mmCIF file of C-alpha atoms in Angstrom:
data_model
loop_
_atom_site.group_PDB
_atom_site.id
_atom_site.type_symbol
_atom_site.label_atom_id
_atom_site.label_comp_id
_atom_site.label_asym_id
_atom_site.label_seq_id
_atom_site.Cartn_x
_atom_site.Cartn_y
_atom_site.Cartn_z
ATOM 1 C CA MET A 154 115.869 82.864 113.157
ATOM 2 C CA ALA A 155 115.926 81.280 109.733
ATOM 3 C CA LYS A 156 115.648 83.582 106.751
ATOM 4 C CA PHE A 157 112.381 83.312 104.871
ATOM 5 C CA THR A 158 112.597 83.187 101.095
ATOM 6 C CA SER A 159 109.176 84.409 100.136
ATOM 7 C CA THR A 160 108.441 85.871 96.721
ATOM 8 C CA PRO A 161 106.696 89.232 96.654
ATOM 9 C CA ASN A 162 103.117 89.216 95.469
ATOM 10 C CA ARG A 163 102.216 91.206 92.347
ATOM 11 C CA CYS A 164 99.415 93.612 91.695
ATOM 12 C CA VAL A 165 97.932 93.926 88.208
ATOM 13 C CA LEU A 166 95.287 96.341 86.994
ATOM 14 C CA VAL A 167 92.331 94.799 85.189
ATOM 15 C CA GLU A 168 89.760 97.277 83.882
ATOM 16 C CA GLY A 169 90.813 99.788 86.540
ATOM 17 C CA GLU A 170 90.644 97.272 89.425
ATOM 18 C CA GLU A 171 93.618 96.091 91.460
ATOM 19 C CA ILE A 172 93.940 92.304 91.326
ATOM 20 C CA TRP A 173 96.589 90.669 93.508
ATOM 21 C CA VAL A 174 98.317 87.576 92.229
ATOM 22 C CA SER A 175 98.561 85.062 95.112
ATOM 23 C CA ARG A 176 96.681 87.293 97.534
ATOM 24 C CA SER A 177 93.665 85.150 98.386
ATOM 25 C CA VAL A 178 94.780 83.025 101.365
ATOM 26 C CA THR A 179 95.689 84.600 104.688
ATOM 27 C CA VAL A 180 97.070 83.169 107.897
ATOM 28 C CA LEU A 181 96.370 84.519 111.379
ATOM 29 C CA ALA A 182 98.337 83.713 114.537
ATOM 30 C CA ILE A 183 95.997 83.991 117.513
ATOM 31 C CA LEU A 184 98.844 84.087 120.007
ATOM 32 C CA ILE A 185 98.390 84.301 123.780
ATOM 33 C CA VAL A 186 101.440 84.177 126.051
ATOM 34 C CA ILE A 187 101.199 83.236 129.725
ATOM 35 C CA CYS A 188 103.820 84.924 131.904
ATOM 36 C CA ASP A 189 103.805 84.470 135.696
ATOM 37 C CA GLY A 190 100.174 83.329 135.575
ATOM 38 C CA ASN A 191 98.965 86.323 133.532
ATOM 39 C CA ALA A 192 97.824 86.222 129.913
ATOM 40 C CA TYR A 193 99.178 88.673 127.334
ATOM 41 C CA VAL A 194 98.612 89.218 123.625
ATOM 42 C CA PRO A 195 101.274 90.667 121.302
ATOM 43 C CA LEU A 196 99.731 93.169 118.897
ATOM 44 C CA ASN A 197 101.054 95.324 116.086
ATOM 45 C CA LYS A 198 99.715 98.606 114.753
ATOM 46 C CA ARG A 199 99.023 98.735 111.011
ATOM 47 C CA GLY A 200 101.133 101.223 109.079
ATOM 48 C CA PRO A 201 100.281 103.800 106.407
ATOM 49 C CA ASP A 202 101.442 101.651 103.465
ATOM 50 C CA LEU A 203 98.731 99.040 104.073
ATOM 51 C CA PRO A 204 95.489 99.096 102.071
ATOM 52 C CA SER A 205 93.032 99.070 104.986
ATOM 53 C CA GLU A 206 92.552 99.372 108.755
ATOM 54 C CA VAL A 207 95.538 101.769 108.980
ATOM 55 C CA GLY A 208 96.400 102.818 112.537
ATOM 56 C CA LYS A 209 94.508 99.939 114.176
ATOM 57 C CA TRP A 210 96.073 97.298 116.396
ATOM 58 C CA CYS A 211 95.853 93.688 115.229
ATOM 59 C CA LEU A 212 97.123 90.143 115.624
ATOM 60 C CA ALA A 213 100.022 89.028 113.431
ATOM 61 C CA GLY A 214 98.974 87.656 110.094
ATOM 62 C CA GLY A 215 99.079 88.145 106.372
ATOM 63 C CA TYR A 216 99.029 86.580 102.972
ATOM 64 C CA LEU A 217 100.440 83.251 101.891
ATOM 65 C CA ASP A 218 103.350 83.763 99.493
ATOM 66 C CA TYR A 219 104.436 81.702 96.511
ATOM 67 C CA ASP A 220 105.975 78.314 97.275
ATOM 68 C CA GLU A 221 105.247 78.530 101.002
ATOM 69 C CA THR A 222 103.272 76.248 103.307
ATOM 70 C CA ILE A 223 100.544 77.827 105.415
ATOM 71 C CA GLY A 224 102.491 76.961 108.590
ATOM 72 C CA ASP A 225 105.603 78.637 107.201
ATOM 73 C CA ALA A 226 103.528 81.683 106.245
ATOM 74 C CA MET A 227 102.104 81.988 109.758
ATOM 75 C CA MET A 228 105.549 81.704 111.385
ATOM 76 C CA ARG A 229 106.984 84.206 108.885
ATOM 77 C CA GLU A 230 104.209 86.739 109.577
ATOM 78 C CA VAL A 231 104.778 86.486 113.355
ATOM 79 C CA TRP A 232 108.506 86.994 112.777
ATOM 80 C CA GLU A 233 108.021 89.918 110.380
ATOM 81 C CA GLU A 234 105.342 91.787 112.326
ATOM 82 C CA LEU A 235 106.429 91.043 115.909
ATOM 83 C CA GLY A 236 109.981 89.719 115.755
ATOM 84 C CA LEU A 237 108.968 86.565 117.625
ATOM 85 C CA ASP A 238 110.512 83.232 116.652
ATOM 86 C CA LEU A 239 107.783 80.656 117.276
ATOM 87 C CA LEU A 240 110.170 77.707 116.864
ATOM 88 C CA ASP A 241 112.400 79.194 119.572
ATOM 89 C CA LEU A 242 109.401 79.740 121.856
ATOM 90 C CA GLN A 243 108.301 76.144 121.258
ATOM 91 C CA ALA A 244 111.799 74.799 122.013
ATOM 92 C CA ASN A 245 112.236 76.763 125.253
ATOM 93 C CA HIS A 246 108.720 77.014 126.667
ATOM 94 C CA HIS A 247 105.435 75.097 126.609
ATOM 95 C CA LEU A 248 103.482 75.758 123.409
ATOM 96 C CA VAL A 249 99.885 74.589 123.073
ATOM 97 C CA GLY A 250 98.690 74.482 119.490
ATOM 98 C CA CYS A 251 100.074 73.403 116.150
ATOM 99 C CA LEU A 252 102.540 75.360 114.013
ATOM 100 C CA GLU A 253 101.716 73.306 110.929
ATOM 101 C CA GLN A 254 97.943 73.006 110.718
ATOM 102 C CA PRO A 255 95.259 75.625 111.449
ATOM 103 C CA SER A 256 92.359 74.841 113.730
ATOM 104 C CA LEU A 257 89.913 76.780 111.572
ATOM 105 C CA VAL A 258 89.648 77.547 107.886
ATOM 106 C CA PHE A 259 87.481 80.629 107.661
ATOM 107 C CA SER A 260 85.988 82.184 104.549
ATOM 108 C CA GLU A 261 84.307 85.555 104.507
ATOM 109 C CA PRO A 262 85.187 87.399 101.301
ATOM 110 C CA ARG A 263 84.326 90.978 102.351
ATOM 111 C CA ARG A 264 85.561 92.128 98.887
ATOM 112 C CA ARG A 265 89.015 90.654 99.567
ATOM 113 C CA GLN A 266 88.716 87.112 98.089
ATOM 114 C CA ASN A 267 90.067 85.860 101.421
ATOM 115 C CA VAL A 268 90.209 82.418 102.912
ATOM 116 C CA SER A 269 91.813 82.699 106.352
ATOM 117 C CA MET A 270 93.676 79.998 108.256
ATOM 118 C CA HIS A 271 93.466 80.551 112.028
ATOM 119 C CA TYR A 272 96.276 79.270 114.260
ATOM 120 C CA PRO A 273 95.402 79.393 117.990
ATOM 121 C CA LEU A 274 98.660 79.276 119.943
ATOM 122 C CA MET A 275 99.167 79.582 123.690
ATOM 123 C CA VAL A 276 102.691 79.741 125.088
ATOM 124 C CA PHE A 277 103.353 79.136 128.784
ATOM 125 C CA LEU A 278 106.691 80.792 129.541
ATOM 126 C CA GLN A 279 109.057 79.024 131.919
ATOM 127 C CA PRO A 280 108.866 80.298 135.536
ATOM 128 C CA GLY A 281 110.831 83.523 135.903
ATOM 129 C CA ALA A 282 110.958 84.201 132.160
ATOM 130 C CA LYS A 283 109.974 87.654 130.967
ATOM 131 C CA LEU A 284 107.847 88.520 127.978
ATOM 132 C CA PRO A 285 110.124 88.478 124.916
ATOM 133 C CA ASN A 286 111.071 91.739 123.247
ATOM 134 C CA LEU A 287 108.957 92.622 120.246
ATOM 135 C CA THR A 288 111.088 93.790 117.322
ATOM 136 C CA PRO A 289 109.280 94.024 113.969
ATOM 137 C CA GLN A 290 111.326 93.026 110.933
ATOM 138 C CA VAL A 291 109.331 95.149 108.468
ATOM 139 C CA SER A 292 109.212 98.857 107.678
ATOM 140 C CA GLN A 293 107.244 101.478 109.609
ATOM 141 C CA GLY A 294 105.022 101.602 106.534
ATOM 142 C CA GLU A 295 103.709 98.163 107.482
ATOM 143 C CA VAL A 296 104.006 98.142 111.297
ATOM 144 C CA THR A 297 104.270 101.420 113.204
ATOM 145 C CA ASP A 298 104.226 100.030 116.743
ATOM 146 C CA VAL A 299 104.107 96.777 118.711
ATOM 147 C CA GLY A 300 103.199 95.966 122.276
ATOM 148 C CA TRP A 301 102.170 93.369 124.825
ATOM 149 C CA PHE A 302 98.584 93.828 126.018
ATOM 150 C CA PRO A 303 96.860 92.048 128.903
ATOM 151 C CA LEU A 304 94.385 89.570 127.422
ATOM 152 C CA GLU A 305 91.321 91.281 128.923
ATOM 153 C CA GLU A 306 92.425 94.628 127.494
ATOM 154 C CA ALA A 307 92.967 93.122 124.035
ATOM 155 C CA LEU A 308 89.513 91.519 124.147
ATOM 156 C CA GLY A 309 87.970 94.928 124.821
ATOM 157 C CA MET A 310 89.794 96.721 121.998
ATOM 158 C CA ASP A 311 88.414 97.528 118.556
ATOM 159 C CA LEU A 312 91.074 95.543 116.699
ATOM 160 C CA ALA A 313 91.543 95.496 112.939
ATOM 161 C CA PHE A 314 89.445 92.884 111.130
ATOM 162 C CA ARG A 315 87.576 92.221 114.416
ATOM 163 C CA HIS A 316 90.506 90.185 115.741
ATOM 164 C CA GLN A 317 89.032 90.512 119.242
ATOM 165 C CA ASP A 318 86.324 88.090 118.042
ATOM 166 C CA CYS A 319 89.024 85.615 116.943
ATOM 167 C CA LEU A 320 90.582 85.801 120.425
ATOM 168 C CA SER A 321 87.178 85.230 122.058
ATOM 169 C CA ARG A 322 86.421 82.251 119.831
ATOM 170 C CA CYS A 323 89.739 80.578 120.671
ATOM 171 C CA LEU A 324 89.224 81.124 124.396
ATOM 172 C CA ALA A 325 85.746 79.580 124.157
ATOM 173 C CA HIS A 326 86.867 76.601 122.094
ATOM 174 C CA GLU A 327 90.535 75.625 121.683
ATOM 175 C CA PHE A 328 91.689 77.014 125.048
ATOM 176 C CA ALA A 329 88.537 76.505 127.141
ATOM 177 C CA SER A 330 90.029 73.581 129.070
ATOM 178 C CA ILE A 331 93.331 75.307 129.908
ATOM 179 C CA TRP A 332 92.561 79.023 130.301
ATOM 180 C CA PRO A 333 91.745 80.441 132.677
ATOM 181 C CA PRO A 334 93.242 77.804 134.966
ATOM 182 C CA SER A 335 90.709 76.006 137.098
ATOM 183 C CA ASP A 336 92.669 76.722 140.280
ATOM 184 C CA ALA A 337 94.380 79.892 141.462
ATOM 185 C CA SER A 338 97.906 78.628 140.795
ATOM 186 C CA PRO A 339 99.616 79.654 137.535
ATOM 187 C CA ALA A 340 100.751 76.091 136.823
ATOM 188 C CA THR A 341 101.558 75.066 133.278
ATOM 189 C CA PRO A 342 99.397 72.184 132.071
ATOM 190 C CA SER A 343 101.476 69.027 131.804
ATOM 191 C CA ASP A 344 99.460 67.450 129.013
ATOM 192 C CA PRO A 345 96.789 69.720 127.536
ATOM 193 C CA SER A 346 95.736 67.067 125.031
ATOM 194 C CA ALA A 347 94.573 64.889 127.926
ATOM 195 C CA LYS A 348 92.082 67.521 129.061
#
């Protein structure tokens, strides 16, 4: 995995309020992995050093850093929080989605000044491949646990930032033509763009 050279964001106090420099754009990887015909979602549990939603499971995502494209930020966040190399998954398996451009630009400030870039990604693992190991690259203060969850279980969870709604939206829109498969076989779509 390539090293990421992101610059830490800074917090300044203005009249007693915390203001983050370069903390207004977030990226979110809405990642679903198909293994032996079953759908799984990798989630991470938010650690005690984070400002909100501590102890809740969530999808991988975070803030855009200085001098970083949004695609690079999304791939970096997946690497940091889950230890998954999306370029490696794309090279060795069948990835549906785009690592460079989001499918949705979402803005709901909720006192966070956030604009969020949503990246729906579905990976069909090669036959016989196992779910990759999840190995966070950040401290326990940021991520305390990681795990693979069956898609239906993840949809029923109370995830941080209502990420279960993001999963549902992607299944209803971006992935509606490929998941669940129309037949009982766990075949990988040959050309999802043709559907």
